[in-house]
mmCIF file of C-alpha atoms in Angstrom:
data_model
loop_
_atom_site.group_PDB
_atom_site.id
_atom_site.type_symbol
_atom_site.label_atom_id
_atom_site.label_comp_id
_atom_site.label_asym_id
_atom_site.label_seq_id
_atom_site.Cartn_x
_atom_site.Cartn_y
_atom_site.Cartn_z
ATOM 1 C CA VAL A 1 29.203 -25.148 -6.033
ATOM 2 C CA GLY A 2 31.625 -22.298 -5.378
ATOM 3 C CA PHE A 3 35.323 -22.051 -4.678
ATOM 4 C CA GLU A 4 37.119 -19.261 -2.886
ATOM 5 C CA LEU A 5 40.846 -19.672 -3.348
ATOM 6 C CA TRP A 6 43.453 -17.579 -1.576
ATOM 7 C CA GLN A 7 46.776 -17.722 -3.322
ATOM 8 C CA VAL A 8 49.651 -17.297 -0.862
ATOM 9 C CA LYS A 9 52.486 -17.604 -3.369
ATOM 10 C CA THR A 10 52.525 -16.694 -7.018
ATOM 11 C CA GLY A 11 52.628 -19.659 -9.313
ATOM 12 C CA SER A 12 50.262 -21.831 -7.281
ATOM 13 C CA ILE A 13 48.220 -24.103 -9.504
ATOM 14 C CA PHE A 14 44.934 -25.671 -8.575
ATOM 15 C CA ASP A 15 44.034 -28.693 -10.639
ATOM 16 C CA ASN A 16 42.436 -32.117 -10.327
ATOM 17 C CA ILE A 17 39.227 -30.826 -8.772
ATOM 18 C CA ILE A 18 36.392 -33.278 -8.292
ATOM 19 C CA VAL A 19 32.913 -32.819 -6.904
ATOM 20 C CA THR A 20 31.371 -36.023 -5.637
ATOM 21 C CA ASP A 21 29.325 -37.408 -2.800
ATOM 22 C CA THR A 22 31.166 -40.720 -2.687
ATOM 23 C CA LEU A 23 34.286 -41.038 -0.515
ATOM 24 C CA ALA A 24 35.528 -44.095 -2.448
ATOM 25 C CA GLU A 25 35.275 -42.216 -5.746
ATOM 26 C CA ALA A 26 37.164 -39.235 -4.265
ATOM 27 C CA GLU A 27 39.924 -41.480 -2.890
ATOM 28 C CA GLU A 28 40.285 -43.278 -6.229
ATOM 29 C CA PHE A 29 40.486 -39.937 -8.035
ATOM 30 C CA ALA A 30 43.108 -38.678 -5.549
ATOM 31 C CA ASN A 31 45.219 -41.802 -5.977
ATOM 32 C CA THR A 32 45.200 -41.583 -9.785
ATOM 33 C CA THR A 33 45.889 -37.847 -9.942
ATOM 34 C CA TRP A 34 47.494 -36.162 -6.947
ATOM 35 C CA ALA A 35 49.193 -39.184 -5.382
ATOM 36 C CA ALA A 36 50.653 -40.324 -8.692
ATOM 37 C CA PHE A 37 52.540 -37.053 -9.215
ATOM 38 C CA LYS A 38 53.172 -35.553 -5.761
ATOM 39 C CA ASP A 39 56.635 -37.087 -5.236
ATOM 40 C CA ALA A 40 57.915 -36.045 -8.670
ATOM 41 C CA GLU A 41 56.492 -32.528 -8.238
ATOM 42 C CA LYS A 42 58.085 -32.188 -4.795
ATOM 43 C CA ALA A 43 61.447 -33.390 -6.143
ATOM 44 C CA ALA A 44 61.278 -30.839 -8.978
ATOM 45 C CA LEU A 45 60.409 -28.046 -6.535
ATOM 46 C CA ASP A 46 63.230 -29.063 -4.178
ATOM 47 C CA LYS A 47 65.689 -28.997 -7.094
ATOM 48 C CA ILE A 48 64.571 -25.491 -8.085
ATOM 49 C CA LYS A 49 64.927 -24.281 -4.486
ATOM 50 C CA GLU A 50 68.436 -25.790 -4.231
ATOM 51 C CA GLU A 51 69.487 -24.068 -7.460
ATOM 52 C CA GLU A 52 68.082 -20.732 -6.268
ATOM 53 C CA LYS A 53 69.873 -21.139 -2.935
ATOM 54 C CA ALA A 54 73.155 -21.938 -4.679
ATOM 55 C CA VAL A 55 72.844 -18.795 -6.804
ATOM 56 C CA ALA A 56 72.001 -16.690 -3.729
ATOM 57 C CA ASP A 57 74.899 -18.206 -1.752
ATOM 58 C CA GLU A 58 77.312 -17.510 -4.609
ATOM 59 C CA ALA A 59 76.103 -13.905 -4.852
ATOM 60 C CA ALA A 60 76.472 -13.457 -1.091
ATOM 61 C CA LYS A 61 79.937 -14.991 -1.224
ATOM 62 C CA ALA A 62 80.935 -12.667 -4.063
ATOM 63 C CA ALA A 63 79.567 -9.659 -2.180
ATOM 64 C CA GLY A 64 81.474 -10.738 0.926
ATOM 65 C CA ALA A 65 84.668 -11.202 -1.095
ATOM 66 C CA ASP A 66 84.405 -7.645 -2.362
ATOM 67 C CA LYS A 67 84.372 -6.389 1.214
ATOM 68 C CA THR A 68 87.289 -8.535 2.326
ATOM 69 C CA ASP A 69 89.615 -7.687 -0.571
ATOM 70 C CA MET A 70 90.753 -4.533 1.208
ATOM 71 C CA PRO A 71 91.857 -4.650 4.832
ATOM 72 C CA PRO A 72 90.156 -2.276 7.250
ATOM 73 C CA PRO A 73 91.741 1.175 7.751
ATOM 74 C CA GLY A 74 94.855 1.052 9.882
ATOM 75 C CA MET A 75 95.255 -2.696 9.418
ATOM 76 C CA GLY A 76 97.918 -2.949 6.738
ATOM 77 C CA GLY A 77 96.063 -1.024 4.091
ATOM 78 C CA MET A 78 97.573 1.737 2.044
ATOM 79 C CA ASP A 79 97.809 5.137 3.708
ATOM 80 C CA ASP A 80 99.689 8.370 3.089
ATOM 81 C CA GLU A 81 102.970 7.017 4.444
ATOM 82 C CA ASP A 82 103.337 3.871 2.374
ATOM 83 C CA ASP A 83 101.680 4.705 -0.926
ATOM 84 C CA GLU A 84 104.530 6.575 -2.551
ATOM 85 C CA GLU A 85 104.288 4.587 -5.747
ATOM 86 C CA TYR A 86 100.651 5.581 -6.021
ATOM 87 C CA ASP A 87 101.165 9.303 -5.368
ATOM 88 C CA GLU A 88 100.135 11.664 -8.089
ATOM 89 C CA ALA A 89 102.727 12.302 -10.752
ATOM 90 C CA PRO A 90 104.774 15.424 -10.057
ATOM 91 C CA GLN A 91 103.438 18.541 -11.733
ATOM 92 C CA LYS A 92 105.453 19.596 -14.757
ATOM 93 C CA ASP A 93 106.094 23.205 -15.545
ATOM 94 C CA GLU A 94 104.615 24.200 -18.822
ATOM 95 C CA LEU A 95 106.915 25.828 -21.351
#
């Protein structure tokens, strides 16, 4: 017996392998192993994906907020005419 497994995603786990020539035995094995845990495993995976999406959405939102903090040039932003309070301090003559 040989197995050739192609792993598409990292973290894939192959377990509960049975070699038999009886369909009834295979179905019983599937029901006591895979079927018993598939819903809980899917729920755990869905929760992880939701958490990862929430983190990614928050990061994207934060990155978008950085870009929107300053208005585009010419649209109410600071320019040479209205930034007097931010001009460099006048040069002082040294003694």
